[in-house]
């Protein structure tokens, strides 16, 4: 299958490159109602940690605490409505934060120009009009949300991305200095999102020379960052992980995630587990699907003294497990990629239930 991929229009990379944000966005200021909307992770709120936001008095700066839950369609609709009512349509949306903030920024940018609720656009190519100019500034590495064509949202029915070519950022600023403050566990779990993206991308039928080349290089970087002689959170490794995240995301533009992500979506939707953590909780038990990947992952866990909980499913009710199995089973593109054309003969809601009972 061919894919005519739309890439990020401009990418700036390097330590300190964030300081160019103001000059980069300024030429776009005269669009729409002439103001910028900055959506920033609350970690960078002036009360907590100083990060200079290049906002003019007419701009809007919204700080969001992403910890209570992953981005929702309701949250995106509410933010769009509030800004539209008070100030109109922005010249651009600038997201500064992790995957959650980047996805909110991408979705909000589209919802300024598409009527109704974002829930009605969860899926492939349902968006009718291009969004407003949007810029992504990642502050934690791993999700690949900085380069993907999807804005993953949890809606009333499903956790699913708004996926189309207009979701992709117009501009991304990759400044690894911004990731220096990430706490160790978040650094591990979100970084492992890249590792698992690449393992799943390579182990499936959508894999091709294009997706493999990006995944191979990202995996090499992950090994240096998490297993190499200088493994750990160093400035050099922050640079590498930021590039790995982008390349893992690039690999997925032509390929797909697989079994781990399907299970992870169920854990997030039903139990509210964070994406990177949910991946790790599931991946450790997927030895039969990804033997080499899981064994290397175990080495990474040991090296960074990360202890994942065991026997979690004993605490879950049958109805929770069933609900998670339904969410996971209803991600046919992931099962198809991971298991091939006859995936329906290999996987059922019952067998997905059994996978959850491993956790
Ligand atoms: P996140 O954005 O949810 O943030 C995790 C935590 O890290 C938060 O507590 C945040 O405050 C903190 N944080 C962020 N930057 C920091 C910094 N520099 N210093 C200190 N703390 C910092 O984490 P994430 O793992 O990057 O994103 C997860 C989300 O991304 C999920 O909602 C998932 O569905 C989504 N996702 C999207 C894609 C995509 O292609 N669009 C791919 C994978 C995951
Ligand atoms: Zn992921």
PDB file of N, CA, C and O and ligand atoms in Angstrom, residues 41-44 66-67 70-71 98-101 103 106 139-140 143-145 148 150-152 159 178-179 181-183 186 190 193 197 274-276, ligand 1:
ATOM      1  N   UNK A  41       2.460  22.983  29.014  1.00  0.00           N
ATOM      2  CA  UNK A  41       2.374  22.052  30.145  1.00  0.00           C
ATOM      3  C   UNK A  41       2.546  22.833  31.448  1.00  0.00           C
ATOM      4  O   UNK A  41       3.432  23.696  31.556  1.00  0.00           O
ATOM      5  N   UNK A  42       1.714  22.503  32.438  1.00  0.00           N
ATOM      6  CA  UNK A  42       1.726  23.301  33.681  1.00  0.00           C
ATOM      7  C   UNK A  42       3.057  23.210  34.424  1.00  0.00           C
ATOM      8  O   UNK A  42       3.340  24.037  35.272  1.00  0.00           O
ATOM      9  N   UNK A  43       3.871  22.219  34.090  1.00  0.00           N
ATOM     10  CA  UNK A  43       5.207  22.150  34.711  1.00  0.00           C
ATOM     11  C   UNK A  43       5.951  23.470  34.480  1.00  0.00           C
ATOM     12  O   UNK A  43       6.757  23.892  35.310  1.00  0.00           O
ATOM     13  N   UNK A  44       5.663  24.128  33.354  1.00  0.00           N
ATOM     14  CA  UNK A  44       6.378  25.361  32.995  1.00  0.00           C
ATOM     15  C   UNK A  44       5.653  26.630  33.462  1.00  0.00           C
ATOM     16  O   UNK A  44       6.005  27.728  33.048  1.00  0.00           O
ATOM     17  N   UNK A  66      -1.589  18.004  32.671  1.00  0.00           N
ATOM     18  CA  UNK A  66      -1.980  16.817  31.901  1.00  0.00           C
ATOM     19  C   UNK A  66      -2.032  15.567  32.781  1.00  0.00           C
ATOM     20  O   UNK A  66      -2.394  14.490  32.304  1.00  0.00           O
ATOM     21  N   UNK A  67      -1.656  15.694  34.057  1.00  0.00           N
ATOM     22  CA  UNK A  67      -1.571  14.503  34.905  1.00  0.00           C
ATOM     23  C   UNK A  67      -2.913  13.856  35.254  1.00  0.00           C
ATOM     24  O   UNK A  67      -2.997  12.632  35.278  1.00  0.00           O
ATOM     25  N   UNK A  70      -5.424  11.759  30.267  1.00  0.00           N
ATOM     26  CA  UNK A  70      -4.892  12.017  28.919  1.00  0.00           C
ATOM     27  C   UNK A  70      -5.870  12.956  28.190  1.00  0.00           C
ATOM     28  O   UNK A  70      -7.020  13.113  28.610  1.00  0.00           O
ATOM     29  N   UNK A  71      -5.435  13.596  27.101  1.00  0.00           N
ATOM     30  CA  UNK A  71      -6.300  14.571  26.412  1.00  0.00           C
ATOM     31  C   UNK A  71      -7.652  13.981  26.005  1.00  0.00           C
ATOM     32  O   UNK A  71      -7.726  12.853  25.529  1.00  0.00           O
ATOM     33  N   UNK A  98       4.668  17.730  26.540  1.00  0.00           N
ATOM     34  CA  UNK A  98       4.830  16.347  26.091  1.00  0.00           C
ATOM     35  C   UNK A  98       3.778  15.957  25.072  1.00  0.00           C
ATOM     36  O   UNK A  98       3.076  16.819  24.518  1.00  0.00           O
ATOM     37  N   UNK A  99       3.660  14.654  24.846  1.00  0.00           N
ATOM     38  CA  UNK A  99       2.711  14.146  23.852  1.00  0.00           C
ATOM     39  C   UNK A  99       1.305  14.664  24.093  1.00  0.00           C
ATOM     40  O   UNK A  99       0.580  14.962  23.142  1.00  0.00           O
ATOM     41  N   UNK A 100       0.924  14.777  25.362  1.00  0.00           N
ATOM     42  CA  UNK A 100      -0.447  15.229  25.665  1.00  0.00           C
ATOM     43  C   UNK A 100      -0.671  16.649  25.154  1.00  0.00           C
ATOM     44  O   UNK A 100      -1.665  16.927  24.481  1.00  0.00           O
ATOM     45  N   UNK A 101       0.248  17.541  25.471  1.00  0.00           N
ATOM     46  CA  UNK A 101       0.102  18.943  25.046  1.00  0.00           C
ATOM     47  C   UNK A 101       0.200  19.046  23.520  1.00  0.00           C
ATOM     48  O   UNK A 101      -0.553  19.792  22.880  1.00  0.00           O
ATOM     49  N   UNK A 103      -0.639  16.840  21.325  1.00  0.00           N
ATOM     50  CA  UNK A 103      -1.892  16.362  20.732  1.00  0.00           C
ATOM     51  C   UNK A 103      -3.022  17.367  20.929  1.00  0.00           C
ATOM     52  O   UNK A 103      -3.839  17.578  20.028  1.00  0.00           O
ATOM     53  N   UNK A 106      -2.452  20.131  18.376  1.00  0.00           N
ATOM     54  CA  UNK A 106      -2.797  19.713  17.008  1.00  0.00           C
ATOM     55  C   UNK A 106      -4.315  19.685  16.837  1.00  0.00           C
ATOM     56  O   UNK A 106      -4.855  20.182  15.841  1.00  0.00           O
ATOM     57  N   UNK A 139       8.801  18.765  25.132  1.00  0.00           N
ATOM     58  CA  UNK A 139       9.632  18.973  26.319  1.00  0.00           C
ATOM     59  C   UNK A 139       9.953  17.650  27.012  1.00  0.00           C
ATOM     60  O   UNK A 139      10.553  17.632  28.080  1.00  0.00           O
ATOM     61  N   UNK A 140       9.490  16.552  26.437  1.00  0.00           N
ATOM     62  CA  UNK A 140       9.830  15.211  26.925  1.00  0.00           C
ATOM     63  C   UNK A 140       9.856  14.338  25.669  1.00  0.00           C
ATOM     64  O   UNK A 140       9.024  14.533  24.785  1.00  0.00           O
ATOM     65  N   UNK A 143       7.132  10.057  22.458  1.00  0.00           N
ATOM     66  CA  UNK A 143       5.873   9.667  21.804  1.00  0.00           C
ATOM     67  C   UNK A 143       5.919   9.766  20.285  1.00  0.00           C
ATOM     68  O   UNK A 143       5.154   9.094  19.607  1.00  0.00           O
ATOM     69  N   UNK A 144       6.764  10.642  19.756  1.00  0.00           N
ATOM     70  CA  UNK A 144       6.741  10.869  18.312  1.00  0.00           C
ATOM     71  C   UNK A 144       5.562  11.740  17.902  1.00  0.00           C
ATOM     72  O   UNK A 144       5.342  11.979  16.708  1.00  0.00           O
ATOM     73  N   UNK A 145       4.809  12.242  18.888  1.00  0.00           N
ATOM     74  CA  UNK A 145       3.652  13.100  18.564  1.00  0.00           C
ATOM     75  C   UNK A 145       4.095  14.349  17.819  1.00  0.00           C
ATOM     76  O   UNK A 145       3.312  14.965  17.109  1.00  0.00           O
ATOM     77  N   UNK A 148       3.890  12.994  14.136  1.00  0.00           N
ATOM     78  CA  UNK A 148       2.847  12.119  13.611  1.00  0.00           C
ATOM     79  C   UNK A 148       1.677  12.912  13.043  1.00  0.00           C
ATOM     80  O   UNK A 148       1.499  14.095  13.342  1.00  0.00           O
ATOM     81  N   UNK A 150      -1.355  12.281  13.704  1.00  0.00           N
ATOM     82  CA  UNK A 150      -2.526  11.990  14.512  1.00  0.00           C
ATOM     83  C   UNK A 150      -2.489  12.770  15.820  1.00  0.00           C
ATOM     84  O   UNK A 150      -1.421  13.017  16.372  1.00  0.00           O
ATOM     85  N   UNK A 151      -3.669  13.154  16.277  1.00  0.00           N
ATOM     86  CA  UNK A 151      -3.815  13.796  17.587  1.00  0.00           C
ATOM     87  C   UNK A 151      -4.682  12.841  18.400  1.00  0.00           C
ATOM     88  O   UNK A 151      -5.890  12.746  18.178  1.00  0.00           O
ATOM     89  N   UNK A 152      -4.030  12.088  19.307  1.00  0.00           N
ATOM     90  CA  UNK A 152      -4.742  11.024  20.021  1.00  0.00           C
ATOM     91  C   UNK A 152      -5.612  11.628  21.133  1.00  0.00           C
ATOM     92  O   UNK A 152      -5.113  12.342  21.997  1.00  0.00           O
ATOM     93  N   UNK A 159     -10.678   5.733  22.509  1.00  0.00           N
ATOM     94  CA  UNK A 159      -9.412   6.454  22.465  1.00  0.00           C
ATOM     95  C   UNK A 159      -8.904   6.265  21.044  1.00  0.00           C
ATOM     96  O   UNK A 159      -8.553   5.153  20.648  1.00  0.00           O
ATOM     97  N   UNK A 178      15.197  21.531  26.823  1.00  0.00           N
ATOM     98  CA  UNK A 178      13.896  21.598  27.493  1.00  0.00           C
ATOM     99  C   UNK A 178      13.560  20.307  28.226  1.00  0.00           C
ATOM    100  O   UNK A 178      12.661  20.281  29.074  1.00  0.00           O
ATOM    101  N   UNK A 179      14.256  19.218  27.894  1.00  0.00           N
ATOM    102  CA  UNK A 179      13.922  17.924  28.513  1.00  0.00           C
ATOM    103  C   UNK A 179      14.776  17.630  29.756  1.00  0.00           C
ATOM    104  O   UNK A 179      14.608  16.588  30.389  1.00  0.00           O
ATOM    105  N   UNK A 181      14.746  18.597  32.699  1.00  0.00           N
ATOM    106  CA  UNK A 181      14.074  18.520  34.002  1.00  0.00           C
ATOM    107  C   UNK A 181      13.132  17.323  34.138  1.00  0.00           C
ATOM    108  O   UNK A 181      12.449  17.183  35.156  1.00  0.00           O
ATOM    109  N   UNK A 182      13.059  16.482  33.124  1.00  0.00           N
ATOM    110  CA  UNK A 182      12.112  15.358  33.176  1.00  0.00           C
ATOM    111  C   UNK A 182      12.522  14.383  34.293  1.00  0.00           C
ATOM    112  O   UNK A 182      13.664  13.938  34.332  1.00  0.00           O
ATOM    113  N   UNK A 183      11.601  14.042  35.199  1.00  0.00           N
ATOM    114  CA  UNK A 183      11.945  13.090  36.270  1.00  0.00           C
ATOM    115  C   UNK A 183      12.285  11.705  35.703  1.00  0.00           C
ATOM    116  O   UNK A 183      11.784  11.326  34.637  1.00  0.00           O
ATOM    117  N   UNK A 186       9.513   9.204  34.385  1.00  0.00           N
ATOM    118  CA  UNK A 186       8.827   9.685  33.171  1.00  0.00           C
ATOM    119  C   UNK A 186       9.770   9.592  31.976  1.00  0.00           C
ATOM    120  O   UNK A 186       9.364   9.277  30.855  1.00  0.00           O
ATOM    121  N   UNK A 190       8.278   7.328  28.961  1.00  0.00           N
ATOM    122  CA  UNK A 190       7.995   8.000  27.688  1.00  0.00           C
ATOM    123  C   UNK A 190       9.053   7.631  26.651  1.00  0.00           C
ATOM    124  O   UNK A 190       8.739   7.429  25.479  1.00  0.00           O
ATOM    125  N   UNK A 193       8.317   4.481  24.942  1.00  0.00           N
ATOM    126  CA  UNK A 193       7.302   4.564  23.891  1.00  0.00           C
ATOM    127  C   UNK A 193       8.004   4.497  22.526  1.00  0.00           C
ATOM    128  O   UNK A 193       7.575   3.770  21.630  1.00  0.00           O
ATOM    129  N   UNK A 197       7.520   1.611  19.876  1.00  0.00           N
ATOM    130  CA  UNK A 197       7.076   1.981  18.518  1.00  0.00           C
ATOM    131  C   UNK A 197       7.928   1.265  17.473  1.00  0.00           C
ATOM    132  O   UNK A 197       7.423   0.734  16.487  1.00  0.00           O
ATOM    133  N   UNK A 274      -1.312   6.050  32.127  1.00  0.00           N
ATOM    134  CA  UNK A 274      -0.594   6.924  31.188  1.00  0.00           C
ATOM    135  C   UNK A 274       0.007   6.083  30.070  1.00  0.00           C
ATOM    136  O   UNK A 274       0.463   4.947  30.309  1.00  0.00           O
ATOM    137  N   UNK A 275       0.075   6.669  28.877  1.00  0.00           N
ATOM    138  CA  UNK A 275       0.450   5.910  27.688  1.00  0.00           C
ATOM    139  C   UNK A 275       1.786   5.150  27.820  1.00  0.00           C
ATOM    140  O   UNK A 275       1.849   3.937  27.597  1.00  0.00           O
ATOM    141  N   UNK A 276       2.849   5.869  28.174  1.00  0.00           N
ATOM    142  CA  UNK A 276       4.174   5.228  28.236  1.00  0.00           C
ATOM    143  C   UNK A 276       4.213   4.132  29.291  1.00  0.00           C
ATOM    144  O   UNK A 276       4.750   3.038  29.066  1.00  0.00           O
TER     145      UNK A 276
HETATM  146  P1  LIG B   1       2.697  13.770  28.844  1.00  0.00           P
HETATM  147  O1  LIG B   1       2.619  14.859  27.849  1.00  0.00           O
HETATM  148  O2  LIG B   1       1.421  13.130  29.266  1.00  0.00           O
HETATM  149  O3  LIG B   1       3.483  14.305  30.104  1.00  0.00           O
HETATM  150  C1  LIG B   1       3.924  13.388  31.113  1.00  0.00           C
HETATM  151  C2  LIG B   1       4.437  14.122  32.305  1.00  0.00           C
HETATM  152  O4  LIG B   1       5.713  14.726  32.026  1.00  0.00           O
HETATM  153  C3  LIG B   1       3.555  15.243  32.822  1.00  0.00           C
HETATM  154  O5  LIG B   1       3.529  15.138  34.219  1.00  0.00           O
HETATM  155  C4  LIG B   1       4.274  16.513  32.399  1.00  0.00           C
HETATM  156  O6  LIG B   1       3.989  17.581  33.266  1.00  0.00           O
HETATM  157  C5  LIG B   1       5.711  16.067  32.522  1.00  0.00           C
HETATM  158  N1  LIG B   1       6.691  16.830  31.745  1.00  0.00           N
HETATM  159  C6  LIG B   1       6.682  17.106  30.414  1.00  0.00           C
HETATM  160  N2  LIG B   1       7.800  17.771  30.065  1.00  0.00           N
HETATM  161  C7  LIG B   1       8.529  17.940  31.203  1.00  0.00           C
HETATM  162  C8  LIG B   1       9.775  18.531  31.508  1.00  0.00           C
HETATM  163  N3  LIG B   1      10.546  19.074  30.554  1.00  0.00           N
HETATM  164  N4  LIG B   1      10.205  18.518  32.792  1.00  0.00           N
HETATM  165  C9  LIG B   1       9.471  17.931  33.768  1.00  0.00           C
HETATM  166  N5  LIG B   1       8.286  17.348  33.545  1.00  0.00           N
HETATM  167  C10 LIG B   1       7.821  17.335  32.271  1.00  0.00           C
HETATM  168  O7  LIG B   1       3.669  12.591  28.399  1.00  0.00           O
HETATM  169  P2  LIG B   1       3.999  11.878  27.058  1.00  0.00           P
HETATM  170  O8  LIG B   1       4.359  10.497  27.453  1.00  0.00           O
HETATM  171  O9  LIG B   1       4.961  12.672  26.261  1.00  0.00           O
HETATM  172  O10 LIG B   1       2.616  11.874  26.247  1.00  0.00           O
HETATM  173  C11 LIG B   1       1.619  10.909  26.433  1.00  0.00           C
HETATM  174  C12 LIG B   1       0.455  11.236  25.528  1.00  0.00           C
HETATM  175  O11 LIG B   1       0.895  11.220  24.166  1.00  0.00           O
HETATM  176  C13 LIG B   1      -0.698  10.263  25.619  1.00  0.00           C
HETATM  177  O12 LIG B   1      -1.908  10.991  25.702  1.00  0.00           O
HETATM  178  C14 LIG B   1      -0.631   9.476  24.348  1.00  0.00           C
HETATM  179  O13 LIG B   1      -1.879   9.018  23.906  1.00  0.00           O
HETATM  180  C15 LIG B   1      -0.040  10.488  23.388  1.00  0.00           C
HETATM  181  N6  LIG B   1       0.656   9.906  22.237  1.00  0.00           N
HETATM  182  C16 LIG B   1       0.457  10.487  21.041  1.00  0.00           C
HETATM  183  C17 LIG B   1       1.090  10.019  19.909  1.00  0.00           C
HETATM  184  C18 LIG B   1       0.843  10.668  18.585  1.00  0.00           C
HETATM  185  O14 LIG B   1       1.374  10.212  17.585  1.00  0.00           O
HETATM  186  N7  LIG B   1       0.082  11.717  18.524  1.00  0.00           N
HETATM  187  C19 LIG B   1       1.972   8.932  19.999  1.00  0.00           C
HETATM  188  C20 LIG B   1       2.170   8.349  21.245  1.00  0.00           C
HETATM  189  C21 LIG B   1       1.520   8.856  22.363  1.00  0.00           C
END
